[in-house]
Coordinates of C-alpha atoms in Angstrom, one line a residue:
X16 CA 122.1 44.6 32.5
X17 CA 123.4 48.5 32.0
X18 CA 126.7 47.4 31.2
X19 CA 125.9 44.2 29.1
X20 CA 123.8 46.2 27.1
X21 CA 126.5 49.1 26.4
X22 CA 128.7 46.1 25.4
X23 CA 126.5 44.8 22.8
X24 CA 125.9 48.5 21.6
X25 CA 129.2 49.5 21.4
X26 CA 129.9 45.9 19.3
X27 CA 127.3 46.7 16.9
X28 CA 128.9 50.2 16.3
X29 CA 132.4 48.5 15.8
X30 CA 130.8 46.7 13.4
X31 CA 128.9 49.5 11.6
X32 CA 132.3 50.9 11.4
X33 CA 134.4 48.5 10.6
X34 CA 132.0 47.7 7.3
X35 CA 132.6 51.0 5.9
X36 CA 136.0 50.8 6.1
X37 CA 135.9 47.4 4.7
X38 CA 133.6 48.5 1.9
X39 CA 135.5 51.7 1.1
X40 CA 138.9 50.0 1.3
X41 CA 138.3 47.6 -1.7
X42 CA 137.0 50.6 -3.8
X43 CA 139.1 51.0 -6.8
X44 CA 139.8 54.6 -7.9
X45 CA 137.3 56.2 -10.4
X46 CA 135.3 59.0 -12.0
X47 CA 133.1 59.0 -9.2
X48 CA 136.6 59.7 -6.9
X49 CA 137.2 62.4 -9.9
X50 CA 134.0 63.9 -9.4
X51 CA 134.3 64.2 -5.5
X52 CA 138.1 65.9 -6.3
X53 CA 136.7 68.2 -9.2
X54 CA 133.9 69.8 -6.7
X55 CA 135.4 70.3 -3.8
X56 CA 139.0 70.8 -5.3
X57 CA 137.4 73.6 -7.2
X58 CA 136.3 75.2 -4.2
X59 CA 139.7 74.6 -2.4
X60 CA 141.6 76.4 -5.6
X61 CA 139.5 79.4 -5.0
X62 CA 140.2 79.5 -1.3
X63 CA 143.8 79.6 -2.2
X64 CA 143.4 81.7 -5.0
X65 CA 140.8 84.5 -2.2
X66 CA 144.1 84.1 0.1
X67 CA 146.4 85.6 -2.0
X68 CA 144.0 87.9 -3.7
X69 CA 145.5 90.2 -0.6
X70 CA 149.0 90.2 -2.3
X71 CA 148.3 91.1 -6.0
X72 CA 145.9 94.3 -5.0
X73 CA 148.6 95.7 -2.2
X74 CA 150.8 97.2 -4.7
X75 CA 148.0 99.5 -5.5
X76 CA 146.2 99.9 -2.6
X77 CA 149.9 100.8 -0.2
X78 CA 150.2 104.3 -2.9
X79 CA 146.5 105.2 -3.3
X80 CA 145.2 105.1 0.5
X81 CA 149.3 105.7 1.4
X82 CA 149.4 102.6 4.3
X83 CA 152.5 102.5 6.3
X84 CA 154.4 98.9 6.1
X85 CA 152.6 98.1 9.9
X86 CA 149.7 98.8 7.9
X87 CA 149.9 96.4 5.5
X88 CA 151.4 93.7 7.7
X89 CA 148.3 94.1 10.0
X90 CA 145.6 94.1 6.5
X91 CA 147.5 90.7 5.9
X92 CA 147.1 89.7 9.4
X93 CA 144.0 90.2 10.5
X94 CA 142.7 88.3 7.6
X95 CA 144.3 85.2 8.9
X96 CA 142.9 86.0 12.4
X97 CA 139.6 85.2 11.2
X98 CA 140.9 82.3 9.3
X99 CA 141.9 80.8 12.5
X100 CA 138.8 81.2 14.3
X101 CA 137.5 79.7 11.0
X102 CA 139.0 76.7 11.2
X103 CA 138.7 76.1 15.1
X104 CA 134.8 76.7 14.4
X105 CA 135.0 74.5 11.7
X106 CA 136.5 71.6 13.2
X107 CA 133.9 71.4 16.0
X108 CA 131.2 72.1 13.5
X109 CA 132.4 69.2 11.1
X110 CA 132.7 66.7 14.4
X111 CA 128.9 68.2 15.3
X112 CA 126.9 68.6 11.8
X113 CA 128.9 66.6 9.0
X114 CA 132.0 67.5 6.3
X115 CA 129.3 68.4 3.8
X116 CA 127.5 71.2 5.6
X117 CA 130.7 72.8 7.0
X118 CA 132.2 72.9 4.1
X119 CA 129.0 74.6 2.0
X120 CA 128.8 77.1 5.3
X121 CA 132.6 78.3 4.5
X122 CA 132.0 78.5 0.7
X123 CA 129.3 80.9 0.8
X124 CA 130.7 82.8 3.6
X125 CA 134.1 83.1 1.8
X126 CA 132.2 84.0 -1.5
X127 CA 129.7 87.1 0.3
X128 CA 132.6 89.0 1.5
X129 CA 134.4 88.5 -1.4
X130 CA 131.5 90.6 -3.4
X131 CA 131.9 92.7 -0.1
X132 CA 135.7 93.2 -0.4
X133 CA 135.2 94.6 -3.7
X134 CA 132.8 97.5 -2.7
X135 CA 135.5 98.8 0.5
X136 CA 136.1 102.0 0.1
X137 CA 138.4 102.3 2.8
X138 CA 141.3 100.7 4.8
X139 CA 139.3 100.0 7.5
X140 CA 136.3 98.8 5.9
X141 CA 138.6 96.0 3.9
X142 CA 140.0 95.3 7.3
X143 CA 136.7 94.3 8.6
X144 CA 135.6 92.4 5.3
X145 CA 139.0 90.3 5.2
X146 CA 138.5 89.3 8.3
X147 CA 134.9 88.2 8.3
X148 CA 136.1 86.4 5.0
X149 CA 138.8 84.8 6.7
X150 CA 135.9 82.7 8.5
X151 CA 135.4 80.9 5.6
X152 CA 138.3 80.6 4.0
X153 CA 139.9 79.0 7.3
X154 CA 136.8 76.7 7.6
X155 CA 137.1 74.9 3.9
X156 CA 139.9 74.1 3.3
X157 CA 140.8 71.3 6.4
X158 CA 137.0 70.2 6.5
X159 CA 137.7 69.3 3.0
X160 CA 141.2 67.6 3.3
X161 CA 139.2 65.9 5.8
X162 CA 135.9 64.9 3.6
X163 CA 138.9 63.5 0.8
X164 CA 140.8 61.3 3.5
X165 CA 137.8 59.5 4.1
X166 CA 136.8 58.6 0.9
X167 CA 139.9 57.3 0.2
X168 CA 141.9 53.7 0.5
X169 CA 144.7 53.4 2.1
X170 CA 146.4 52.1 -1.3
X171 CA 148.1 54.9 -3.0
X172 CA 145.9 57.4 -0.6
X173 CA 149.2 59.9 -1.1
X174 CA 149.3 60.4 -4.3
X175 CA 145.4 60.1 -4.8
X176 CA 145.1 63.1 -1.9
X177 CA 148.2 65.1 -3.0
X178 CA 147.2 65.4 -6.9
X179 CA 143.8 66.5 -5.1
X180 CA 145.4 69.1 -3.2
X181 CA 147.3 70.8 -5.9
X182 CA 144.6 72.5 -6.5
X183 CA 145.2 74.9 -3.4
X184 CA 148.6 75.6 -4.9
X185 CA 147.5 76.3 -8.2
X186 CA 145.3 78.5 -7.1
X187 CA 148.2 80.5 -5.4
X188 CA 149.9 80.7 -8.2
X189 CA 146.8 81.5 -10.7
X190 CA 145.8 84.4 -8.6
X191 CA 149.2 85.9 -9.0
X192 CA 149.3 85.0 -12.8
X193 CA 145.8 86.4 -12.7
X194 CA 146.2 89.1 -10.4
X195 CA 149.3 90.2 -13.2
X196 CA 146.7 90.9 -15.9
X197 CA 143.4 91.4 -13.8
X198 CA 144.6 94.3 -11.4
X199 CA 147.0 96.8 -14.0
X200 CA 144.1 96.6 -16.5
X201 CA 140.1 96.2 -15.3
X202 CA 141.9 97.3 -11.2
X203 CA 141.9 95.8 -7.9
X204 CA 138.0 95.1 -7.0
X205 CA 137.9 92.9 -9.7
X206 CA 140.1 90.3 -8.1
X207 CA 137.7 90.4 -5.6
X208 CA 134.9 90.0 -8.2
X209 CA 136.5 86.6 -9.4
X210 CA 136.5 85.5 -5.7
X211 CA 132.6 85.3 -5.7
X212 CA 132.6 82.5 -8.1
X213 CA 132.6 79.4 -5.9
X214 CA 129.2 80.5 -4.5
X215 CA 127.8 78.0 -7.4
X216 CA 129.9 75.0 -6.1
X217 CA 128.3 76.2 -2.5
X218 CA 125.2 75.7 -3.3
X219 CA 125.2 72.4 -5.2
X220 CA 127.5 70.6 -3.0
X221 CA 124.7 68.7 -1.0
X222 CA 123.5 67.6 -4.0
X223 CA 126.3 66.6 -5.7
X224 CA 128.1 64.2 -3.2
X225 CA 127.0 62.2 -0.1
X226 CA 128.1 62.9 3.5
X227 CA 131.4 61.5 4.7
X228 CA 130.4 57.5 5.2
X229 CA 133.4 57.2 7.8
X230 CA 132.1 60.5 9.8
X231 CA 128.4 58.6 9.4
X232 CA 129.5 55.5 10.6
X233 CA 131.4 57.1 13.8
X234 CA 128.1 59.0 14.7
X235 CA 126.3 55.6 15.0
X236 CA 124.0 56.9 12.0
X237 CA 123.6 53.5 10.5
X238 CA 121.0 54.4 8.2
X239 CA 122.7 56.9 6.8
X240 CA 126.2 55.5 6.6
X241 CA 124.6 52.3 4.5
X242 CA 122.3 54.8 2.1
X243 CA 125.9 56.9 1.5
X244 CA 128.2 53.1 0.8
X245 CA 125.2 52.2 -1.6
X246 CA 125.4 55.5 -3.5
X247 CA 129.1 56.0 -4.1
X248 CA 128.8 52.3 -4.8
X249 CA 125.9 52.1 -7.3
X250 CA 127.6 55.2 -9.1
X251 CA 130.9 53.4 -9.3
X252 CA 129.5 50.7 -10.5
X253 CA 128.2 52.5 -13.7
X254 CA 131.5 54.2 -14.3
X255 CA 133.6 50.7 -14.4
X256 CA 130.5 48.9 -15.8
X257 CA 131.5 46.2 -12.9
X258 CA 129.8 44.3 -10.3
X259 CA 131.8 45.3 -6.9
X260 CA 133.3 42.3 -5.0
X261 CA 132.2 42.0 -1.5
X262 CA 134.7 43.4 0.9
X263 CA 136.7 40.8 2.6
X264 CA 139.7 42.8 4.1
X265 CA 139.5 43.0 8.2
X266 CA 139.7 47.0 9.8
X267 CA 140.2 47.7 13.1
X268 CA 137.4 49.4 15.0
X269 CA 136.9 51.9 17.8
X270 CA 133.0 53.0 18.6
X271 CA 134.7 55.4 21.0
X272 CA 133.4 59.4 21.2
X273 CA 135.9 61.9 20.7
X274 CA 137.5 63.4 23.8
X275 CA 141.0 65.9 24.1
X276 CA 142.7 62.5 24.8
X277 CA 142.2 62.3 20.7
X278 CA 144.6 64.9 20.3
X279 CA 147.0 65.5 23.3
X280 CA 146.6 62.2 25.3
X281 CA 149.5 59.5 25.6
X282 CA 148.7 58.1 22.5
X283 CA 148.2 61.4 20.4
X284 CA 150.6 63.6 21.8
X285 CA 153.6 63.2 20.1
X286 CA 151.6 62.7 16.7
X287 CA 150.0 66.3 17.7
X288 CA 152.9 68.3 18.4
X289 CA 154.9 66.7 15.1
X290 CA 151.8 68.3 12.8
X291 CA 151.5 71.5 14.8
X292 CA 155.3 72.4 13.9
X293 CA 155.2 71.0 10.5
X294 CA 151.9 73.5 10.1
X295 CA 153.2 76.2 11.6
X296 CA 157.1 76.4 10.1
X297 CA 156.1 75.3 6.4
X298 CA 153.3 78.5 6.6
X299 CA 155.8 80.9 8.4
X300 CA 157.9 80.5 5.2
X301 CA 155.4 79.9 2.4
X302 CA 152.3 83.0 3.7
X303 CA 155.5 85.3 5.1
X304 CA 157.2 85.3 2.0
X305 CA 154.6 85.1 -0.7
X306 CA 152.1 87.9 0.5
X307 CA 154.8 90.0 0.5
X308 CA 157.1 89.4 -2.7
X309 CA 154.8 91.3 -5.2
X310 CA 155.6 94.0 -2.8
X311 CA 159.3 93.5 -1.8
X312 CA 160.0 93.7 -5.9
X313 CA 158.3 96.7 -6.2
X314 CA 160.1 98.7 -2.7
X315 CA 163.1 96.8 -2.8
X316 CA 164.5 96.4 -6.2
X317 CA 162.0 98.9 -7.9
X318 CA 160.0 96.9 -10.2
X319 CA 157.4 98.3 -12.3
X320 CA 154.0 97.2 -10.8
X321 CA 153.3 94.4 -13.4
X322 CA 157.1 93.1 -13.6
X323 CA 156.5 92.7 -9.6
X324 CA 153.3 91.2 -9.8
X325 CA 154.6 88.3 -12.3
X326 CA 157.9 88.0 -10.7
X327 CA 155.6 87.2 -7.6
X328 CA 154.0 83.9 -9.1
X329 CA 157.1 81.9 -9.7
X330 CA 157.2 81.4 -5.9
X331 CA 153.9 79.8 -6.5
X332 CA 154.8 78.1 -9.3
X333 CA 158.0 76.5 -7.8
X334 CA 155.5 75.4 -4.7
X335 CA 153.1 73.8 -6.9
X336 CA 156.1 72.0 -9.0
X337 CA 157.2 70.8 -4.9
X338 CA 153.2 69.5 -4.9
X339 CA 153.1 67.4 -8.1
X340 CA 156.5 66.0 -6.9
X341 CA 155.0 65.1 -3.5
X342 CA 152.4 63.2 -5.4
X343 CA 154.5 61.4 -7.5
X344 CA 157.1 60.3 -4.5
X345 CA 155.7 60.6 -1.2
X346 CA 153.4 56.7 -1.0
X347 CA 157.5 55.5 -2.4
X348 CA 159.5 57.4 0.0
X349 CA 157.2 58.1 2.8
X350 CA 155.8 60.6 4.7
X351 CA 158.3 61.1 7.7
X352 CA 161.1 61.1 4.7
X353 CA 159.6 63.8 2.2
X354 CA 159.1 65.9 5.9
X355 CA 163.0 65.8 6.6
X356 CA 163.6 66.6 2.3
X357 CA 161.2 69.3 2.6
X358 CA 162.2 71.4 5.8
X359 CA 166.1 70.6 5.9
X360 CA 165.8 71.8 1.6
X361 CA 164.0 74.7 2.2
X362 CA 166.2 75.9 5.2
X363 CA 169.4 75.6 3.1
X364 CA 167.7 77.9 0.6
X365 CA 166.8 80.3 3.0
X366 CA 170.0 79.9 4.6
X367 CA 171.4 80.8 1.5
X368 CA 169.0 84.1 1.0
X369 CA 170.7 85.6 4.2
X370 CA 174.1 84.9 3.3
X371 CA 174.4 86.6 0.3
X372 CA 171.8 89.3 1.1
X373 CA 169.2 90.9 -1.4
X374 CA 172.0 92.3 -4.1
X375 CA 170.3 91.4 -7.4
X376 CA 166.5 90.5 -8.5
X377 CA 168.1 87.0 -10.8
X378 CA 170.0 85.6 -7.2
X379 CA 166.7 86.1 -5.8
X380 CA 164.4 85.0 -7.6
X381 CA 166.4 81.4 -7.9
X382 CA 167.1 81.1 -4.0
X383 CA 163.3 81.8 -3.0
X384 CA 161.9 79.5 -6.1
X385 CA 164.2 76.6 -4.7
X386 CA 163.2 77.2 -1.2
X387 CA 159.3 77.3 -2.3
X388 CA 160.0 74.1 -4.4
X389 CA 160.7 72.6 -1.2
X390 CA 158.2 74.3 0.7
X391 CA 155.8 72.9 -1.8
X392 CA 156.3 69.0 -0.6
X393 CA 155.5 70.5 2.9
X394 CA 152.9 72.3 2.3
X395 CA 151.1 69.4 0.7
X396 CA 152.2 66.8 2.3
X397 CA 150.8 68.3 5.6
X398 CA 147.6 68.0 4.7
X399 CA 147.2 64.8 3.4
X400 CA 149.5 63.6 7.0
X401 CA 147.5 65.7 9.5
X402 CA 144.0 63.5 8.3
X403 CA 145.5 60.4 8.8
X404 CA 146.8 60.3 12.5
X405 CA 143.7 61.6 13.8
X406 CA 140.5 59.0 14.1
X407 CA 137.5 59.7 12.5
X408 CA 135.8 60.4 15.3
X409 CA 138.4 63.7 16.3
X410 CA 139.7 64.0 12.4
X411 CA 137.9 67.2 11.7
X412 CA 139.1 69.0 15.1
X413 CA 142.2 67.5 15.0
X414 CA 143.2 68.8 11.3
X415 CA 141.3 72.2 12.0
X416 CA 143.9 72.5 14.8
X417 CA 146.6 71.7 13.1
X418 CA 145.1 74.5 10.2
X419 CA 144.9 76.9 13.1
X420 CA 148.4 77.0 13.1
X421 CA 148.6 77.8 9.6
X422 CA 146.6 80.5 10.4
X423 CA 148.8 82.3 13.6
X424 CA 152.0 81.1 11.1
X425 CA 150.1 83.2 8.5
X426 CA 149.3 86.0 11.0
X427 CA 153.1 86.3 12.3
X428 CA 155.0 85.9 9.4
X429 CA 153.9 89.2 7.2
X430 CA 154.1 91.4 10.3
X431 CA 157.7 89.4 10.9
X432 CA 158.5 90.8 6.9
X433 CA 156.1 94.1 7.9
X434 CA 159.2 95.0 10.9
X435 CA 161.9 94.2 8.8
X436 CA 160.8 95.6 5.6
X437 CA 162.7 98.9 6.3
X438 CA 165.8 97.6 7.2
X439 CA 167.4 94.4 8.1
X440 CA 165.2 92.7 5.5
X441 CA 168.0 89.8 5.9
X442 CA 167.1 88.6 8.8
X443 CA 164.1 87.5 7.7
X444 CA 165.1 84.7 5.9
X445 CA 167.0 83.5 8.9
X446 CA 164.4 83.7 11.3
X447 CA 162.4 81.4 8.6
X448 CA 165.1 79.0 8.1
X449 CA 165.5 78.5 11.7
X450 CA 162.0 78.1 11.9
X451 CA 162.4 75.1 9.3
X452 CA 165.6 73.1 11.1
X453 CA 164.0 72.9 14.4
X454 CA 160.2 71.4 12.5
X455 CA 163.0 69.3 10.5
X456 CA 164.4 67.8 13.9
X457 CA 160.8 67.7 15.2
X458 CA 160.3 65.2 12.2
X459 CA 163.3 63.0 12.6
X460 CA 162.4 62.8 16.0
X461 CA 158.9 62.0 16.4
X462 CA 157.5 61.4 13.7
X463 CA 155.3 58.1 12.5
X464 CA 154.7 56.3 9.4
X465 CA 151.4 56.5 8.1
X466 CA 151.8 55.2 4.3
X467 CA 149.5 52.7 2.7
X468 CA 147.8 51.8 6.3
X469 CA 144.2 52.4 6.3
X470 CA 142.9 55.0 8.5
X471 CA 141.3 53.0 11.2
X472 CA 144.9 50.6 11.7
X473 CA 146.7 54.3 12.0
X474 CA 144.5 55.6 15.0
X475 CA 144.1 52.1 17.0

């Protein structure tokens, strides 16, 4: 009787989840999608934009509290150190609580210490309010990559999740563009004072968009999972002034709970290890190099401070150009294919940075804009790619994981520049490049295809 009854409970789950899918698969794109990408994509530009904040007020902050380069590397770092416990907390949170209430937690944690950052009057007391910052800023970001994978259909899900997450590059580059006005004339606490902004998107979130139905559906919460469908569908509806047609398309199912077989099992381990080195060698490059560059202009070829600070957002610009490209190309060309472009490009240019050595500010500036053009349809296309080989019921974990990397990338890499930043700054750029052959060879050699399947036929 035990087991006859488990069998019919774990049918109607199937079949709980198998109707969301259905019913969000035949969706069509809309303002209610737009809305879901305006809310939490502002909150995601502002993470980026808190991330960086570190790089634009360092040019002030290494001559007025006179921090040695191990100094800086370790301010840089330890901010990422609590962005990696973020997103490991995060992910088991999201799993335990729902996308919605992670991702609100992270914004006003994020946003606090921001308002906190700006009243440090100290090295170490910016130390401790970076990294308690870091919580949040490592916690929203994945959860929300997450939260915009499941609302999506597997149609066109690239572009529709890449044009989302250009956000997070844009804000890189805006708090550079920013930072080159903000800190030279009203000083370095009020980047920090921008930071506290999201706060309002915190604490409307809940009210402005449902919970994930897909996460709903996994947890069994039938109730719930119906009451979200019915609400994204009634308000889609009344954008297209449409009647919805029943969903007719057949998903695959798994009522299955999560377990570490989800992410390093025989079916998920070679899916895993492909998205931890993508994660890890696109960050290396992209975190390394661009928390330092307002800094290497000013030391190394002797910028003035605001010169430096501008010549610091073309990086960003040239990775945001990478993202918009991504969107436009990557549901044509593939994800496994814009992986290969992406690493293999961006090593060349590195390659290239080595070769001919730091002898003139124009050589530069073109070699590292190319290599973060290519960095760019990495750094995007990693997030959309990490969501989708994961199922719902490990999504959350498994991208916070793969984020986690990010982080330790974004830990190493500035103390890698930090050592070398004295002399040898060369061989920087060819311990990055390395980094990106051997993710490129990962790719090519493990990778799988996840364009225009639907979530639930990826993870079966």
């Amino acid at each position: 009787m035990t087991n006859i009854s488990m069998g019919k409970s774990d049918s109607a789950h199937a079949e709980v989840i198998r109707d969301v899918a259905a019913r969000i698969e035949r969706l069509p794109f809309s303002r209610w999608h737009l809305k879901a990408r305006i809310l939490i994509g502002t909150a995601t530009f502002f993470d980026a934009f808190d991330a960086l904040t570190i790089a634009q007020v360092l040019p002030v902050l290494r001559p007025l509290w006179k921090l040695s380069g191990p100094q800086v590397g370790f301010l840089i770092s330890t901010g990422y150190l609590g962005q990696l416990v973020g997103a490991l907390v995060a992910g088991m949170c999201a799993e335990r609580f729902g996308r919605l209430p992670t991702m609100i937690g992270a914004i006003c944690i994020m946003s606090a210490m921001s308002l906190a950052c700006a009243f440090a009057s100290d090295y170490e007391t910016l130390l401790v309010f970076r990294t308690i910052q870091g919580l949040g800023l490592g916690a929203q970001v994945p959860i929300a990559a997450v939260y915009i994978s499941e609302i999506a259909k597997a149609h066109k899900r690239g572009r529709f999740f890449i044009l989302y997450e250009c956000v997070f590059t844009f804000g890189l580059f805006a708090s550079g563009l920013i930072g080159s006005f903000v800190v030279p004339h009203l000083g370095w606490q009020a980047m920090f004072f921008i930071g506290v902004l999201p706060i309002i998107i915190g604490v409307s979130l809940g009210f402005l968009l449902p919970e994930s139905p897909r996460w709903l559906a996994s947890r069994n919460r039938v109730a719930d999972a119906t009451a979200a469908m019915a609400r994204i569908e009634s308000e889609i509806e009344a954008s297209t002034g449409q009647k919805l047609a029943p969903p007719t398309e057949w998903v695959p199912a798994d009522p299955r709970r999560s377990s570490w077989r989800d992410l390093v099992g025989p079916d998920y381990i070679k899916r895993t290890v492909v998205v931890w080195v993508i994660w890890f060698s696109t960050f290396l490059i992209t975190y390394g190099l661009g928390t330092w560059l307002p800094t290497l202009y000013r030391s190394v070829f002797n910028l003035p401070l605001e010169t430096a600070l501008r010549f610091g957002t073309i990086g960003s610009l040239m990775q945001l150009a990478g993202g918009l490209t991504a969107g436009f190309v990557i549901d044509r060309i593939g994800r496994r294919r814009l992986f290969m472009v992406a690493l293999f490009g961006a090593a060349a240019a590195l390659l290239s940075i080595w070769y001919v050595g730091l002898t003139s500010v124009p050589q530069f500036v073109v070699l590292s804009g190319i290599a973060y053009y290519f960095a760019g349809l990495s750094v995007l296309g990693i997030y959309l790619y990490t969501p989708e080989i994961y199922p719902t019921r490990a999504r959350a974990i498994g991208t916070a994981l793969g984020t986690a990397w990010l982080r330790l990338a974004s830990m190493v890499g500035p103390l890698i520049v930090g050592f070398f930043v004295a002399d040898g700054i060369g061989m920087v750029f060819l311990v990055f490049a390395s980094a990106a052959i051997v993710a490129g060879i990962v790719v090519s050699a493990l990778a799988i295809e996840t364009t225009n399947r639907s979530l639930e036929d990826i993870s079966r």
